[in-house]
PDB file of C-alpha atoms in Angstrom:
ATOM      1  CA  UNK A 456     -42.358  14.948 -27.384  1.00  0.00           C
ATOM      2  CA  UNK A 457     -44.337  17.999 -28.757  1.00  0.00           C
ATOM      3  CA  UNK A 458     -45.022  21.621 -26.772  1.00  0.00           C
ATOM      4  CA  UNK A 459     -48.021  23.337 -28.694  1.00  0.00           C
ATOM      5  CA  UNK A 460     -47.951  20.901 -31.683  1.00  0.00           C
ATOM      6  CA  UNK A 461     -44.522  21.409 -32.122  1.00  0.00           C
ATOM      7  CA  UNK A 462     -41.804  18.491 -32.274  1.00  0.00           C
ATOM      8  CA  UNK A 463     -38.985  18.877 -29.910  1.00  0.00           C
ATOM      9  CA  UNK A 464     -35.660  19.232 -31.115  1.00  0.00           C
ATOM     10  CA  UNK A 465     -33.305  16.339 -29.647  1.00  0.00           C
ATOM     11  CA  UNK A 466     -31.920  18.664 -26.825  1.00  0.00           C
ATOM     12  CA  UNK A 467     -34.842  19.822 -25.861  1.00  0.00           C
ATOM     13  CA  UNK A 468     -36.289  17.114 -25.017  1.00  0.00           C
ATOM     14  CA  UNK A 469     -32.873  16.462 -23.191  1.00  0.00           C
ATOM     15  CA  UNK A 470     -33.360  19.651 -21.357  1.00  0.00           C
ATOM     16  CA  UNK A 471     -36.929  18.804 -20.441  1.00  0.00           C
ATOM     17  CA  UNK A 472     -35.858  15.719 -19.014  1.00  0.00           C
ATOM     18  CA  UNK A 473     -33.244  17.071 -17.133  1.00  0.00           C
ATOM     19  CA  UNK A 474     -35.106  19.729 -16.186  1.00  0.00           C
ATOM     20  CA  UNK A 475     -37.988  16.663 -14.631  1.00  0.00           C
ATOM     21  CA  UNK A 476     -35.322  15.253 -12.805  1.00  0.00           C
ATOM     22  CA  UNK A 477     -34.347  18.188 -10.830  1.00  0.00           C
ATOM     23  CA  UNK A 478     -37.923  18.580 -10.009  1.00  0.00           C
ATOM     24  CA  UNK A 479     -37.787  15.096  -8.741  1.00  0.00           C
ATOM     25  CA  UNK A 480     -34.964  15.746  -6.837  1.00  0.00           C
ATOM     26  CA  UNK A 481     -35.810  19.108  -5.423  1.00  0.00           C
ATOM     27  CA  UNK A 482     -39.115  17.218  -4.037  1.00  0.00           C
ATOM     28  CA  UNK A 483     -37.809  14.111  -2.402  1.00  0.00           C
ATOM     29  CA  UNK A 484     -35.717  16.570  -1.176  1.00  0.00           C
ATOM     30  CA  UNK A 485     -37.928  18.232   0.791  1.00  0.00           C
ATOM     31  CA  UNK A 486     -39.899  15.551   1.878  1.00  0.00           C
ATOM     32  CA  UNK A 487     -36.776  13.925   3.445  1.00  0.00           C
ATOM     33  CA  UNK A 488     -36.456  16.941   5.508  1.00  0.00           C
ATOM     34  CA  UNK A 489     -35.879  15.997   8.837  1.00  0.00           C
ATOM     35  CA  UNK A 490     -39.294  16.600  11.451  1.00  0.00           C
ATOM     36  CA  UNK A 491     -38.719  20.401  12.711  1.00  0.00           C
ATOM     37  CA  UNK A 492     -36.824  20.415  15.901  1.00  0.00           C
ATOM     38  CA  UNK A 493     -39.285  21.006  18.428  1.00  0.00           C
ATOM     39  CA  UNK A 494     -41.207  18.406  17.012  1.00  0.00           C
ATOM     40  CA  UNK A 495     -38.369  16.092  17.409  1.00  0.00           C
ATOM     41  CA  UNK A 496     -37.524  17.054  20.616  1.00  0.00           C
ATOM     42  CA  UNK A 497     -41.442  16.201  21.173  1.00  0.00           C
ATOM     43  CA  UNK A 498     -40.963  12.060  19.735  1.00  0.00           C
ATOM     44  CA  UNK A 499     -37.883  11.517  21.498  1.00  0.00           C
ATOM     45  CA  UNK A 500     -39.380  12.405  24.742  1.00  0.00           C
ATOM     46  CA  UNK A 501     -42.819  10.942  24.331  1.00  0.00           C
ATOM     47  CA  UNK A 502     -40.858   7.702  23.195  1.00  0.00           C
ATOM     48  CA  UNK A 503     -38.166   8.085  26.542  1.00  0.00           C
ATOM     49  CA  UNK A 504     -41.410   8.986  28.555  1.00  0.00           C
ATOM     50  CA  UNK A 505     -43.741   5.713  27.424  1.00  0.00           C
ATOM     51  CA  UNK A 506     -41.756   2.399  28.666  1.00  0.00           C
ATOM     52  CA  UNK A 507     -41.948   4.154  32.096  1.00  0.00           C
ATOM     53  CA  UNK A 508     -45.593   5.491  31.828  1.00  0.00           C
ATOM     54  CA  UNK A 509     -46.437   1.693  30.959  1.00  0.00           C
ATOM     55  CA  UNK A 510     -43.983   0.335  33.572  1.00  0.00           C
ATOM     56  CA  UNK A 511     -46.496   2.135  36.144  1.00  0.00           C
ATOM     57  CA  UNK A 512     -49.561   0.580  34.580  1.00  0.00           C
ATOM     58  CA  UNK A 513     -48.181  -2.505  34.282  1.00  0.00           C
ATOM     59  CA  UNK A 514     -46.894  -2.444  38.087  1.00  0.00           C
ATOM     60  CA  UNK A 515     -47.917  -5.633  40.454  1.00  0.00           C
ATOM     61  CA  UNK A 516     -48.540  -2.965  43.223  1.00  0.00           C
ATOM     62  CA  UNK A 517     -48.773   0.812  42.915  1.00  0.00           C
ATOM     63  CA  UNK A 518     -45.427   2.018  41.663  1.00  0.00           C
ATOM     64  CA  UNK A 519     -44.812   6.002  42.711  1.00  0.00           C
ATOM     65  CA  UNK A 520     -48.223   6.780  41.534  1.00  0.00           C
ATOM     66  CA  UNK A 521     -51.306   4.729  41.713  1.00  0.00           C
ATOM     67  CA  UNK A 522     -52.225   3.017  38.473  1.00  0.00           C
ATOM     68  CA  UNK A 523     -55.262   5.402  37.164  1.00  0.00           C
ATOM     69  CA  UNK A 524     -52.853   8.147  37.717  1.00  0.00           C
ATOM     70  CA  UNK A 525     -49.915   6.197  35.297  1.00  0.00           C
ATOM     71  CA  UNK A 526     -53.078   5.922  32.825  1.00  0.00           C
ATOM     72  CA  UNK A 527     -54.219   9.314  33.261  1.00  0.00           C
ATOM     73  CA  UNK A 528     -50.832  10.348  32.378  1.00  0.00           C
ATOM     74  CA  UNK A 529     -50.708   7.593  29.169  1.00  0.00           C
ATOM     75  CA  UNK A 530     -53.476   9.091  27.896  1.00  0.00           C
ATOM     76  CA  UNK A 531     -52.293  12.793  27.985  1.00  0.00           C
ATOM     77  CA  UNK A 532     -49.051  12.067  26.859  1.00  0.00           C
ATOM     78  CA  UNK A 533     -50.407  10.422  23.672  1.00  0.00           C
ATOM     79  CA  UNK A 534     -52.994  12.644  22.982  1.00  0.00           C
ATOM     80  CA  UNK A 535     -50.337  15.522  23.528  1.00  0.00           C
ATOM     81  CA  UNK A 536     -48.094  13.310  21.102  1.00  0.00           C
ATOM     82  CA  UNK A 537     -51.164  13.595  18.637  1.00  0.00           C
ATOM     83  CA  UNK A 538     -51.622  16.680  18.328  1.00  0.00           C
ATOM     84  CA  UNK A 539     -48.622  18.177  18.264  1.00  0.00           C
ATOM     85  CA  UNK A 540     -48.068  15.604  15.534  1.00  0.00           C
ATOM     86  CA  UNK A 541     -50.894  16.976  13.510  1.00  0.00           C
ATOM     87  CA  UNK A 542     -49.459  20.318  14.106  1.00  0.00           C
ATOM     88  CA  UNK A 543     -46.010  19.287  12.562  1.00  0.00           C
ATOM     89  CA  UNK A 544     -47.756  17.782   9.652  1.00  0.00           C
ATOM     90  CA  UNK A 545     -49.852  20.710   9.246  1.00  0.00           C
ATOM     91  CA  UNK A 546     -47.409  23.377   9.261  1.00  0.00           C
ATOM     92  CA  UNK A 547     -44.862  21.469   7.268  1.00  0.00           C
ATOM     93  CA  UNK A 548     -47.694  21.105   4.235  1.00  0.00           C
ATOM     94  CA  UNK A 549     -48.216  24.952   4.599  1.00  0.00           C
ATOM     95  CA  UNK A 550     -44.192  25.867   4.399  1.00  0.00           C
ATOM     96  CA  UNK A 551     -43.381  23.379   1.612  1.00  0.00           C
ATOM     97  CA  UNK A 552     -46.206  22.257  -0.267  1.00  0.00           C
ATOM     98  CA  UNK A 553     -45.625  18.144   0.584  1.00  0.00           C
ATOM     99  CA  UNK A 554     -46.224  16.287   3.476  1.00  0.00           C
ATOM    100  CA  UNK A 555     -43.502  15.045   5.808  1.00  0.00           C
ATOM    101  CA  UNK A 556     -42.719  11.076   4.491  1.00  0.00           C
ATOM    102  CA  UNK A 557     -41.235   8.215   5.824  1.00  0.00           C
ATOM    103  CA  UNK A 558     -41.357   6.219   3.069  1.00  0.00           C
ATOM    104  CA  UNK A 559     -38.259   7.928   1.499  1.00  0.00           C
ATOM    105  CA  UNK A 560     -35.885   6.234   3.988  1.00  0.00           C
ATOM    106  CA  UNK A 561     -33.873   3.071   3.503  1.00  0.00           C
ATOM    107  CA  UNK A 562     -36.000  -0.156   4.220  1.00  0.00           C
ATOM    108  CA  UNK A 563     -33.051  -1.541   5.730  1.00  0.00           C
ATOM    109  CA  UNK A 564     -33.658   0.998   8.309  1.00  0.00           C
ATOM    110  CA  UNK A 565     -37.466   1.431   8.942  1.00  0.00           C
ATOM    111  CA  UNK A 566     -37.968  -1.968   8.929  1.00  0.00           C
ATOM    112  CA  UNK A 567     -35.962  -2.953  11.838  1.00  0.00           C
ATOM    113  CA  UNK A 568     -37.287   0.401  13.268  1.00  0.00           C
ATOM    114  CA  UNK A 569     -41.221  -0.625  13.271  1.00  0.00           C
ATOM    115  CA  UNK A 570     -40.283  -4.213  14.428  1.00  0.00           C
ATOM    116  CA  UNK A 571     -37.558  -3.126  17.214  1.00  0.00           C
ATOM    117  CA  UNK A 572     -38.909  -0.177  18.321  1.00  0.00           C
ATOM    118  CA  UNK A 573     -42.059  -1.023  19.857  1.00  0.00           C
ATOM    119  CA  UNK A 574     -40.728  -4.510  21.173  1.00  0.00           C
ATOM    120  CA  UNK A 575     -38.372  -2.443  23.414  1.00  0.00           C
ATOM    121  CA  UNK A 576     -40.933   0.125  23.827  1.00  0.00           C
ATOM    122  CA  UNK A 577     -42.731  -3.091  25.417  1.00  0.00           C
ATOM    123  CA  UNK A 578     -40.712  -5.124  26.029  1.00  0.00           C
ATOM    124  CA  UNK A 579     -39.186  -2.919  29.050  1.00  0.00           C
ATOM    125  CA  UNK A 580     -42.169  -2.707  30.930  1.00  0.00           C
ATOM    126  CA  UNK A 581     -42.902  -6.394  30.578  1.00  0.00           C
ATOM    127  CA  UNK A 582     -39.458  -7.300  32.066  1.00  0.00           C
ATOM    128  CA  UNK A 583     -40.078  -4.718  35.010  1.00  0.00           C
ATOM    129  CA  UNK A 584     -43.178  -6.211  35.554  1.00  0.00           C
ATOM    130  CA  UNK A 585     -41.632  -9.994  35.677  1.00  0.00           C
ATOM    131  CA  UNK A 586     -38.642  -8.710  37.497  1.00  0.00           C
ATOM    132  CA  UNK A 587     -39.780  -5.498  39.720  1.00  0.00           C
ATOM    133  CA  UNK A 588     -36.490  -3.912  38.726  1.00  0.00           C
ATOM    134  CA  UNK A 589     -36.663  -0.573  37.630  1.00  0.00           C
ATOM    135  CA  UNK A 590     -33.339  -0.892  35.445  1.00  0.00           C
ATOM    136  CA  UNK A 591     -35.061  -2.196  32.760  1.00  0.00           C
ATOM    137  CA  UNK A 592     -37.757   0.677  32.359  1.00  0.00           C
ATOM    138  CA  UNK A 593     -34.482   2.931  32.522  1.00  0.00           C
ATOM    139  CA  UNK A 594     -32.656   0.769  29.386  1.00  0.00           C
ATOM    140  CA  UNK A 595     -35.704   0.931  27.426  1.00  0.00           C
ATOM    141  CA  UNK A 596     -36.895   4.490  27.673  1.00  0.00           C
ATOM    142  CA  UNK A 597     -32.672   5.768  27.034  1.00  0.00           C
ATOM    143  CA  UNK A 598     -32.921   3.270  24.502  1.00  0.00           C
ATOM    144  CA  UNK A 599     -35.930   4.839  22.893  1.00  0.00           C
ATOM    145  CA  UNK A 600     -34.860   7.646  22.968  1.00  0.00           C
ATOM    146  CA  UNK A 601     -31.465   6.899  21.234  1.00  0.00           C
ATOM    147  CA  UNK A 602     -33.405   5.524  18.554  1.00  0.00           C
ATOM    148  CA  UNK A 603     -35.340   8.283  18.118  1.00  0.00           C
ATOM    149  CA  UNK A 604     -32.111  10.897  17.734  1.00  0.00           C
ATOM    150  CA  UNK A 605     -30.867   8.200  15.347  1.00  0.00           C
ATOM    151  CA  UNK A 606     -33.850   7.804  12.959  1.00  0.00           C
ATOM    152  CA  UNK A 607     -33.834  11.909  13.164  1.00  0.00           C
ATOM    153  CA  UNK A 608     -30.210  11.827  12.162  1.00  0.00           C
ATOM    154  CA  UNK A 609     -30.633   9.310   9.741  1.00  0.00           C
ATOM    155  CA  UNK A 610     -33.194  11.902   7.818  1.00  0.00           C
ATOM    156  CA  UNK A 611     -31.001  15.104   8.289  1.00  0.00           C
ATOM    157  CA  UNK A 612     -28.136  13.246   6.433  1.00  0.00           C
ATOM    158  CA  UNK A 613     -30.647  11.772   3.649  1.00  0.00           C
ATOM    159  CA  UNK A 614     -31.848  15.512   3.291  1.00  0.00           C
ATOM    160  CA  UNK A 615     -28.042  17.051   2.629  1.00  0.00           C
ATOM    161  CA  UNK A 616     -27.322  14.323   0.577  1.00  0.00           C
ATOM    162  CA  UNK A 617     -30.295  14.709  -1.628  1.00  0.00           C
ATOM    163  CA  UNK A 618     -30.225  18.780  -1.740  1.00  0.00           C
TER     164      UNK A 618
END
């Protein structure tokens, strides 16, 4: 290694190494933060509020609303969802300088997290619409929602054990 056409001495190019890795560190770091907490709070109710939203559309009859109100409501909900997300995203690039990442988590968590979650996501209003029991709507949005807390927890202790 050379700084200015100069040869580094053994420990400095130590230091400068170890000095790379704290860098390294500092930034996976923050981009394992955990989403901000309204912004959480946001998810994990948009994800408890869509198996039932979809319940309604997928209804045999009209279920406590008629159906172009359950879409209505789908559609404002997710565009909401949308924008506040772009908001987060936004305002978490402006405050730290790197974007909010997923990637940084475990695979053995993710994974089963963008093949489960949207099955029961689905899955609940598909069984309400086979069965006309509203139990299963229930299961799936609580569900949801206990997955979202989870993942959220999952990236708060990530973030204190990386900083």
């Amino acid at each position: 290694m050379e700084t200015n056409g100069v040869p580094l001495t053994p420990e400095q190019a130590r230091a400068a190494l170890a000095d790379t890795e704290r860098v390294r560190a500092s930034a996976t770091a923050l981009t394992a933060t955990p989403w901000p907490t309204w912004f959480f709070i946001t998810l994990t109710l948009y994800t408890a509020a869509l198996p039932i939203t979809l319940g309604g559309i997928m209804a045999d009859d009209d279920w406590l609303l008629p159906r172009p109100a359950w879409m209505a409501t789908l559609l404002a909900i997710t565009a909401l969802y949308a924008a506040l997300l772009s908001v987060a995203t936004k305002a978490w690039r402006d405050k730290t300088g790197v974007a909010l990442r997923l990637d940084v988590l475990p695979k053995r968590a993710t994974l089963p997290l963008m093949i489960g979650l949207p099955l029961l996501l689905v899955g609940g209003p598909y069984a309400f619409s086979a069965t006309g029991q509203p139990a299963w709507l229930i299961a799936a949005s609580l569900l949801g929602a206990a997955v979202s807390v989870g993942f959220h927890l999952a990236f708060v202790r990530l973030h204190w054990r990386t900083a």
